[in-house]
XYZ file of C-alpha atoms in Angstrom:
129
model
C 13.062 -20.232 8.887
C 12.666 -16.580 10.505
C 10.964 -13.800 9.422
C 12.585 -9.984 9.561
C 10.850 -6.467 10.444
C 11.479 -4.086 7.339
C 11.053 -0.767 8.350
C 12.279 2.743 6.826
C 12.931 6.083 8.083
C 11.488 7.444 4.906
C 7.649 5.882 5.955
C 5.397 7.710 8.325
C 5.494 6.237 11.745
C 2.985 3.858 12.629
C -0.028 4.390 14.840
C 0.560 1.262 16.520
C 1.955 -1.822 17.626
C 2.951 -3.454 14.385
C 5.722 -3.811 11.662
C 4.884 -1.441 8.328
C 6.504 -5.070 6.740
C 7.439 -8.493 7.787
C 9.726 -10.410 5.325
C 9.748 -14.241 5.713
C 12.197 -16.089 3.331
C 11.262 -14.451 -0.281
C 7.776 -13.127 0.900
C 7.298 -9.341 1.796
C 3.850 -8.590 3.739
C 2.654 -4.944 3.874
C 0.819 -3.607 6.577
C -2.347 -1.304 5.310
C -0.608 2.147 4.365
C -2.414 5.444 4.733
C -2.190 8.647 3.042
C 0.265 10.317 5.035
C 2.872 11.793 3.766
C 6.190 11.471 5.572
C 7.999 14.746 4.707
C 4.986 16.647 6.149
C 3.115 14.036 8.495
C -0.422 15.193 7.077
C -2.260 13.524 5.174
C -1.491 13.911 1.175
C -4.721 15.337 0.240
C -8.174 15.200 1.357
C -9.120 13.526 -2.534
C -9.226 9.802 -2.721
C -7.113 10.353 -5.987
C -3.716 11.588 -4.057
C -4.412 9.592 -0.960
C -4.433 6.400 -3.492
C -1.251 8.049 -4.951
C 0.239 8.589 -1.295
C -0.539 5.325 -0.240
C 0.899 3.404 -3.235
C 4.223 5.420 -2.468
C 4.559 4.157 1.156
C 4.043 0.167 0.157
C 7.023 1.229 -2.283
C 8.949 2.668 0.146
C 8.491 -1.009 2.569
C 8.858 -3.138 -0.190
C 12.286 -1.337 -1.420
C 13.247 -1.557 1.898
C 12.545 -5.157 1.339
C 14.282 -5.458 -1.846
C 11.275 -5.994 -3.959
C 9.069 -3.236 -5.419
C 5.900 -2.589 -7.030
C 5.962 -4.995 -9.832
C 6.943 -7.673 -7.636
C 3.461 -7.455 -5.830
C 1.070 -10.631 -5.688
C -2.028 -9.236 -4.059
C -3.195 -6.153 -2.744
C -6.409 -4.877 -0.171
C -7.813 -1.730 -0.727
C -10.330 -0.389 1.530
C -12.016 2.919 1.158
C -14.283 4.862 3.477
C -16.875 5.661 0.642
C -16.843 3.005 -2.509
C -18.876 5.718 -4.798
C -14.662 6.721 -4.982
C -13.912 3.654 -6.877
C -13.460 5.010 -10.063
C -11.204 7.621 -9.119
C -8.971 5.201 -6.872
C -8.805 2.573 -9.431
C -7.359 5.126 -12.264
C -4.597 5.887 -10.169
C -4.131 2.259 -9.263
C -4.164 1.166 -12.782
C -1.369 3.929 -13.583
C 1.359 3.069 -10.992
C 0.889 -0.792 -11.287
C 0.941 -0.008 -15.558
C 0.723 -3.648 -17.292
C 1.167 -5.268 -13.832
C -2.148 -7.074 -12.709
C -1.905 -7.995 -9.164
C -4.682 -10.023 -7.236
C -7.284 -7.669 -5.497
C -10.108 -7.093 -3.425
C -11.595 -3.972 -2.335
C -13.845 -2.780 -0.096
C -15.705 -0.460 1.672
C -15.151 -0.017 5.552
C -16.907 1.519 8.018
C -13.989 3.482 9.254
C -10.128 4.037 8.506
C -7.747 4.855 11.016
C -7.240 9.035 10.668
C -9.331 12.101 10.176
C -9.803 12.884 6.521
C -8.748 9.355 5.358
C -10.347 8.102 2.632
C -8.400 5.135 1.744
C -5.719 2.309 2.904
C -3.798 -0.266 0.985
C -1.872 -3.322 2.436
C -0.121 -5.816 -0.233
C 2.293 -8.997 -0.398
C 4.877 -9.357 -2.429
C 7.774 -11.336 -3.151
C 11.835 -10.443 -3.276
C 13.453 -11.218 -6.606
C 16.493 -13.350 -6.613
């Protein structure tokens, strides 16, 4: 059994020494995504709203590149710099996942990694046969 680094062209680079995604036999694990958004390299907004939206689109991007996707997701961490932004995270959570219920925690932190961001999401998933 080995694992494989899935990576994508079409993420934002990341700020350090790890793999946006490690794939071990049908398992995909996401690193914790920001907000930025890879066309531009800022951040997608300075709302928690579109940063939830921006960072939902980059765990997309790692799982496709995977060959899994959104509904395929078991569990997901969500960590925001201010948890009075709850509300407004979890509607646009609830709209991309639609029916689709995956495990969660959330949290506050004390800090996220990048001025102006307000939140971070990391998931696993698994690849469809």
């Amino acid at each position: 059994m080995t694992h494989r680094l899935i990576q994508s062209t079409a993420l934002p680079k990341p700020i350090g020494p790890y793999s946006p995604g490690i794939g071990f036999e049908r398992l995909i694990l996401v690193s914790g995504q920001g907000a930025t958004d890879p066309a531009s390299g800022a951040l997608a907004g300075n709302d928690v709203a579109r940063q939830t939206e921006q960072c939902l689109r980059n765990l997309q991007t790692i799982l496709r590149a995977g060959g899994s996707d959104l509904q395929y997701v078991l569990r997901c961490g969500v960590f925001l710099l201010d948890m009075n932004e709850f509300n407004e995270m979890n509607r646009v959570y609830e709209r991309v996942f639609g029916s689709h219920r995956p495990v969660r925690t959330t949290i506050q932190a004390a800090g996220l990694p990048g001025v102006g961001l307000r939140v971070e999401i990391d998931c696993i998933a698994y690849r469809p046969e």
